[in-house]
Coordinates of C-alpha atoms in Angstrom, one line a residue:
M1 CA -5.2 -22.6 3.6
P2 CA -7.4 -24.9 1.1
T3 CA -6.5 -24.8 -2.2
I4 CA -8.5 -25.5 -5.5
S5 CA -7.2 -29.1 -5.4
D6 CA -8.7 -29.5 -2.1
V7 CA -12.2 -28.3 -3.2
A8 CA -12.0 -30.5 -6.3
R9 CA -11.1 -33.7 -4.3
A10 CA -14.0 -33.1 -2.1
A11 CA -16.5 -32.4 -4.6
G12 CA -15.2 -35.3 -6.8
V13 CA -14.7 -33.2 -9.9
S14 CA -11.7 -31.8 -11.6
M15 CA -10.0 -28.6 -10.9
S16 CA -11.0 -27.1 -14.2
T17 CA -14.6 -27.8 -13.3
V18 CA -14.3 -25.8 -9.9
S19 CA -12.7 -23.0 -11.9
Y20 CA -15.6 -23.0 -14.4
V21 CA -18.1 -23.2 -11.3
L22 CA -16.3 -19.9 -9.9
S23 CA -16.0 -18.1 -13.1
G24 CA -19.3 -19.0 -14.8
R25 CA -17.5 -19.2 -18.1
R26 CA -18.9 -22.8 -19.1
P27 CA -22.2 -24.2 -18.3
I28 CA -22.0 -26.8 -15.4
S29 CA -24.8 -28.9 -14.3
A30 CA -27.0 -27.7 -11.1
E31 CA -25.9 -30.9 -9.2
T32 CA -22.3 -30.5 -10.1
S33 CA -22.3 -26.9 -9.0
A34 CA -24.0 -27.5 -5.8
R35 CA -21.5 -30.2 -5.0
V36 CA -18.6 -27.9 -5.7
R37 CA -20.1 -24.9 -3.9
A38 CA -20.9 -26.9 -0.9
A39 CA -17.3 -28.2 -0.9
I40 CA -16.2 -24.5 -0.9
A41 CA -18.3 -23.7 2.0
E42 CA -17.2 -26.7 4.0
L43 CA -13.5 -26.0 3.4
G44 CA -13.7 -22.1 3.7
Y45 CA -11.8 -21.9 0.3
H46 CA -11.4 -18.3 -1.1
P47 CA -9.9 -17.9 -4.6
H48 CA -6.6 -15.9 -5.0
A49 CA -7.6 -12.4 -6.2
G50 CA -4.6 -12.1 -8.3
A51 CA -4.9 -15.5 -10.2
R52 CA -8.3 -15.0 -10.6
A53 CA -8.0 -11.7 -12.1
L54 CA -5.3 -13.0 -14.5
A55 CA -7.6 -15.8 -15.4
S56 CA -10.7 -13.7 -16.1
S57 CA -9.4 -10.5 -17.0
R58 CA -11.3 -8.9 -14.2
T59 CA -10.2 -7.4 -11.0
S60 CA -13.5 -7.8 -9.0
V61 CA -12.8 -4.2 -7.8
L62 CA -14.7 -1.2 -8.4
A63 CA -13.3 2.6 -8.0
L64 CA -15.5 5.0 -6.2
V65 CA -14.5 8.5 -6.5
V66 CA -15.5 10.8 -3.5
P67 CA -15.2 14.2 -2.4
L68 CA -13.3 15.1 0.7
R69 CA -13.1 18.6 1.4
A70 CA -13.7 21.1 4.4
D71 CA -17.1 22.0 2.9
V72 CA -18.3 18.6 2.5
N73 CA -20.9 16.8 4.8
V74 CA -18.8 13.6 5.6
P75 CA -21.7 11.7 7.3
V76 CA -24.0 12.2 4.3
I77 CA -21.2 11.3 1.9
M78 CA -20.4 8.1 3.9
Q79 CA -24.0 7.0 3.4
F80 CA -23.5 6.8 -0.2
V81 CA -20.0 5.2 0.1
T82 CA -21.8 2.5 2.4
A83 CA -24.5 1.9 -0.2
V84 CA -22.1 1.3 -3.0
V85 CA -19.7 -1.0 -0.7
T86 CA -22.7 -3.0 0.4
A87 CA -24.2 -3.5 -3.4
A88 CA -20.6 -4.2 -4.9
R89 CA -20.3 -7.0 -2.2
R90 CA -23.4 -8.6 -3.6
Y91 CA -21.6 -8.7 -6.9
H92 CA -18.4 -10.0 -5.2
H93 CA -16.7 -6.9 -5.8
D94 CA -14.5 -4.8 -3.4
V95 CA -14.3 -1.0 -3.6
L96 CA -11.2 1.1 -4.1
L97 CA -11.7 4.8 -2.7
L98 CA -10.2 7.7 -4.5
T99 CA -10.5 11.3 -3.5
K100 CA -11.6 14.0 -6.2
D101 CA -8.5 16.0 -5.4
E102 CA -6.7 13.3 -7.6
G103 CA -8.3 14.6 -10.6
T104 CA -8.0 12.9 -14.0
A105 CA -4.6 11.6 -12.7
G106 CA -6.1 9.3 -10.4
L107 CA -8.6 8.0 -12.7
E108 CA -6.0 7.3 -15.3
R109 CA -3.7 5.7 -12.8
V110 CA -6.0 2.9 -11.5
A111 CA -7.5 2.5 -14.9
G112 CA -4.3 2.1 -16.7
A113 CA -2.9 -0.3 -14.1
T114 CA -5.9 -2.5 -14.6
M115 CA -6.7 -2.1 -10.9
V116 CA -10.5 -1.9 -11.3
D117 CA -13.2 -3.2 -13.5
A118 CA -15.2 -0.3 -13.5
L119 CA -15.5 3.5 -11.9
I120 CA -18.3 5.4 -10.0
V121 CA -17.7 9.1 -9.8
M122 CA -19.3 11.5 -7.2
D123 CA -19.5 15.2 -7.1
V124 CA -20.0 15.9 -10.5
E125 CA -19.7 19.5 -11.8
G126 CA -21.3 21.0 -14.8
D127 CA -18.3 21.5 -16.9
D128 CA -16.5 18.4 -15.3
V129 CA -12.9 18.1 -16.5
R130 CA -13.1 14.3 -15.8
I131 CA -15.7 13.6 -18.2
P132 CA -13.5 13.5 -21.2
A133 CA -10.7 11.4 -19.5
L134 CA -13.4 8.7 -18.6
G135 CA -14.6 8.5 -22.0
R136 CA -11.0 7.6 -23.0
L137 CA -10.8 4.7 -20.6
K138 CA -11.5 1.2 -21.5
Q139 CA -13.5 0.6 -18.2
P140 CA -17.1 1.7 -18.0
S141 CA -17.9 4.7 -15.8
V142 CA -21.1 5.7 -14.0
L143 CA -21.6 9.2 -12.6
I144 CA -23.4 9.8 -9.3
G145 CA -24.6 13.3 -10.6
L146 CA -25.4 15.0 -14.0
P147 CA -23.0 17.1 -16.0
D148 CA -24.2 19.7 -18.6
D149 CA -22.9 17.1 -21.1
P150 CA -22.6 13.5 -19.9
A151 CA -21.1 12.4 -23.3
G152 CA -22.6 9.3 -23.3
I153 CA -21.6 8.2 -19.7
A154 CA -24.4 6.6 -17.5
C155 CA -25.8 8.9 -14.7
V156 CA -27.8 8.3 -11.6
D157 CA -28.9 10.8 -9.2
L158 CA -31.9 12.3 -7.3
D159 CA -34.0 14.6 -9.6
F160 CA -32.9 17.6 -7.8
A161 CA -35.1 20.2 -9.7
A162 CA -38.3 18.0 -9.2
T163 CA -37.4 17.9 -5.6
A164 CA -37.3 21.7 -5.3
R165 CA -40.6 21.9 -6.9
E166 CA -42.2 19.1 -4.7
C167 CA -40.9 21.0 -1.7
L168 CA -42.6 24.3 -2.8
T169 CA -45.8 22.6 -3.6
H170 CA -45.8 21.0 -0.3
L171 CA -45.4 24.4 1.4
A172 CA -47.8 26.2 -1.0
G173 CA -50.4 23.3 0.1
H174 CA -50.0 24.6 3.7
G175 CA -50.9 28.2 2.7
H176 CA -47.2 29.6 2.6
R177 CA -46.9 32.2 -0.1
R178 CA -43.5 33.8 1.0
V179 CA -40.7 31.1 0.8
A180 CA -36.9 31.6 1.2
L181 CA -34.3 28.9 0.3
V182 CA -31.4 28.4 2.4
G183 CA -29.1 27.1 0.0
P184 CA -25.6 25.3 0.2
S185 CA -22.3 27.1 0.8
P186 CA -21.3 29.6 -1.7
S187 CA -18.3 27.4 -2.7
V188 CA -20.8 24.8 -3.8
Y189 CA -22.2 27.0 -6.3
E190 CA -18.9 28.5 -7.3
R191 CA -17.6 25.1 -8.2
G192 CA -20.4 24.6 -10.5
T193 CA -21.7 21.3 -8.6
T194 CA -24.8 20.5 -10.5
Y195 CA -27.0 19.3 -7.8
A196 CA -27.1 22.7 -6.2
Q197 CA -27.6 24.5 -9.5
R198 CA -30.4 21.9 -10.5
F199 CA -32.3 22.4 -7.2
L200 CA -31.9 26.1 -7.5
D201 CA -33.3 26.3 -11.1
G202 CA -36.0 24.0 -10.0
F203 CA -36.8 26.2 -6.9
T204 CA -36.9 29.2 -9.5
D205 CA -39.3 27.7 -12.0
A206 CA -41.5 26.2 -9.4
S207 CA -41.8 29.5 -7.8
A208 CA -43.0 31.3 -10.9
E209 CA -45.4 28.2 -11.8
L210 CA -47.0 28.3 -8.2
G211 CA -47.0 32.4 -8.1
L212 CA -45.2 32.5 -4.9
E213 CA -42.7 35.2 -3.6
T214 CA -39.4 33.8 -2.9
V215 CA -35.9 34.4 -2.5
A216 CA -32.6 32.1 -2.3
H217 CA -29.3 32.8 -0.4
S218 CA -26.3 30.5 -0.1
C219 CA -25.4 29.8 3.6
E220 CA -21.9 29.4 4.9
P221 CA -21.7 26.7 7.4
G222 CA -21.8 27.5 11.1
A223 CA -23.7 29.7 13.4
D224 CA -22.3 33.1 11.8
G225 CA -23.5 31.7 8.4
V226 CA -26.8 31.1 9.7
R227 CA -27.2 34.4 11.4
D228 CA -25.9 36.4 8.1
C229 CA -28.4 34.2 5.8
L230 CA -31.4 35.0 7.9
A231 CA -30.5 38.7 8.1
W232 CA -30.3 38.8 4.6
I233 CA -33.7 37.0 4.1
D234 CA -35.4 39.4 6.7
S235 CA -34.0 42.4 4.9
E236 CA -34.9 41.1 1.2
Q237 CA -38.2 39.5 1.9
P238 CA -40.0 40.6 5.1
G239 CA -42.7 38.5 6.2
T240 CA -41.2 35.0 5.2
T241 CA -43.4 32.4 6.6
A242 CA -41.4 29.3 5.5
L243 CA -37.7 28.1 4.6
L244 CA -36.7 25.4 2.5
V245 CA -33.2 24.2 3.6
H246 CA -30.9 22.7 1.0
N247 CA -28.0 22.6 3.5
E248 CA -27.5 19.9 5.9
D249 CA -24.9 21.7 7.8
A250 CA -27.1 24.8 8.5
L251 CA -30.0 22.7 10.1
V252 CA -28.6 22.5 13.8
P253 CA -27.4 26.2 14.0
L254 CA -30.5 27.3 12.2
L255 CA -32.9 25.8 14.9
D256 CA -30.7 27.1 17.5
E257 CA -30.9 30.6 16.2
L258 CA -34.5 30.3 15.9
R259 CA -34.9 29.3 19.2
A260 CA -32.6 32.1 20.7
R261 CA -34.8 34.4 18.9
G262 CA -38.1 33.0 20.4
R263 CA -39.3 31.9 17.0
S264 CA -40.9 28.5 17.1
V265 CA -41.2 26.0 14.4
P266 CA -43.7 25.6 12.7
G267 CA -45.9 28.1 14.8
D268 CA -43.7 31.2 13.6
L269 CA -41.7 29.6 10.6
S270 CA -42.2 26.3 8.9
I271 CA -39.3 24.5 7.5
V272 CA -38.8 21.7 4.9
A273 CA -35.3 20.4 4.6
V274 CA -33.6 18.5 1.8
C275 CA -31.5 15.9 4.0
P276 CA -31.3 12.0 4.9
R277 CA -34.1 10.6 7.0
D278 CA -31.8 10.0 9.8
V279 CA -30.6 13.6 10.0
A280 CA -34.3 14.9 9.6
T281 CA -35.5 12.7 12.7
S282 CA -32.5 13.4 15.0
L283 CA -32.9 17.1 15.5
P284 CA -35.0 18.8 18.4
V285 CA -37.7 19.3 15.8
K286 CA -38.3 16.4 13.7
L287 CA -38.2 18.0 10.1
T288 CA -40.7 17.5 7.2
S289 CA -38.1 16.7 4.6
A290 CA -37.5 15.7 1.0
D291 CA -34.9 12.4 1.5
I292 CA -31.7 12.1 0.0
P293 CA -31.9 8.4 -1.3
A294 CA -28.2 7.7 -0.7
H295 CA -28.9 3.8 -0.3
D296 CA -31.1 3.8 -3.6
V297 CA -28.6 5.9 -5.6
G298 CA -25.4 4.2 -4.6
T299 CA -27.0 0.8 -5.3
L300 CA -28.3 1.9 -8.7
A301 CA -25.0 3.1 -9.7
V302 CA -23.3 -0.1 -8.8
E303 CA -26.0 -2.2 -10.6
T304 CA -25.5 0.1 -13.6
A305 CA -21.9 -0.5 -13.5
M306 CA -22.4 -4.2 -13.4
A307 CA -24.8 -4.1 -16.2
L308 CA -22.3 -2.4 -18.4
L309 CA -19.4 -5.0 -17.4
E310 CA -21.7 -7.6 -18.6
G311 CA -22.3 -5.7 -21.9
R312 CA -25.8 -4.9 -21.1
K313 CA -26.8 -1.3 -22.4
A314 CA -27.7 0.8 -19.3
P315 CA -30.0 3.9 -19.5
G316 CA -28.3 7.0 -20.2
T317 CA -29.6 9.1 -17.2
R318 CA -31.8 7.8 -14.3
L319 CA -33.0 10.4 -11.9
L320 CA -34.9 9.2 -9.1
P321 CA -38.3 10.8 -8.0
P322 CA -38.4 12.8 -4.7
T323 CA -40.1 11.6 -1.6
I324 CA -41.6 14.3 0.8
I325 CA -42.1 12.9 4.3
E326 CA -44.3 15.0 6.7
R327 CA -43.2 15.3 10.2
D328 CA -43.3 18.2 12.7
S329 CA -41.9 21.2 11.4
C330 CA -44.4 22.3 8.6
G331 CA -47.6 23.8 9.7
P332 CA -50.5 25.8 8.1
L333 CA -50.0 29.5 7.7
S334 CA -51.2 31.1 10.8

């Protein structure tokens, strides 16, 4: 394996100059820096992670806390993970995955052992017990989500309240006046996961503003859950002409159930879904959807973490505006 001494010899500089080029701790001329980097590339040199961490007080590792439970849509979560990992590599950082099940103990363990430079936390709840623990850590933190009180911690997420409003406005524009929300699993609401509550609040407020007749019901995963949800909607609001589905796991059984009942989409019932684009376009009916911008949210979380590490002030909360994409599942009221 090539060493820093080999790089210095090939570039015609001292080992300390190579170190400064790598760490950026002292200004080095562009010509010298280019020679050093060319030697690094030619020799295939990789700095020793442990030595680099000792020299710079940095680990070049970000922690990402992810939810892994039975009621979590793992493919969607992995889109966020992929975005974070990809963005972190652009900053020459690796990513250490932690599960939310570890709670505050996991956060304190990796931070106390100086295993990471910063932490990115997903699946945020309204009264999240991890918020006080994050505030006590010396490492900066970024939340993918928005708690009731962020306590000064930077937050990034989709604006779920605005997303609900845009979805309802889209359906109203097609003439629909009776709309039902097919929400996440009851356990999501019971945990106080804020994205679900923010969407429901936005749905409720926009319904009143637009003068729509609406109902909302949580939906258990699977065919039985979908059937129960549809039965409740038919009972509580007969004549519903459109569904707003905020539950990725319900989409396939929902389309299957409607087809089995002989109800066409969008002829008999229009649907707008909140889901990633690849999900919306992979179903038998390509769904009009509000995109879940996992790539943008994950990338922004990493950029915010790196800005904090560099001592730059990051905006307190960044909520990304929704994007509605028209496809084949939403039609005019017949």
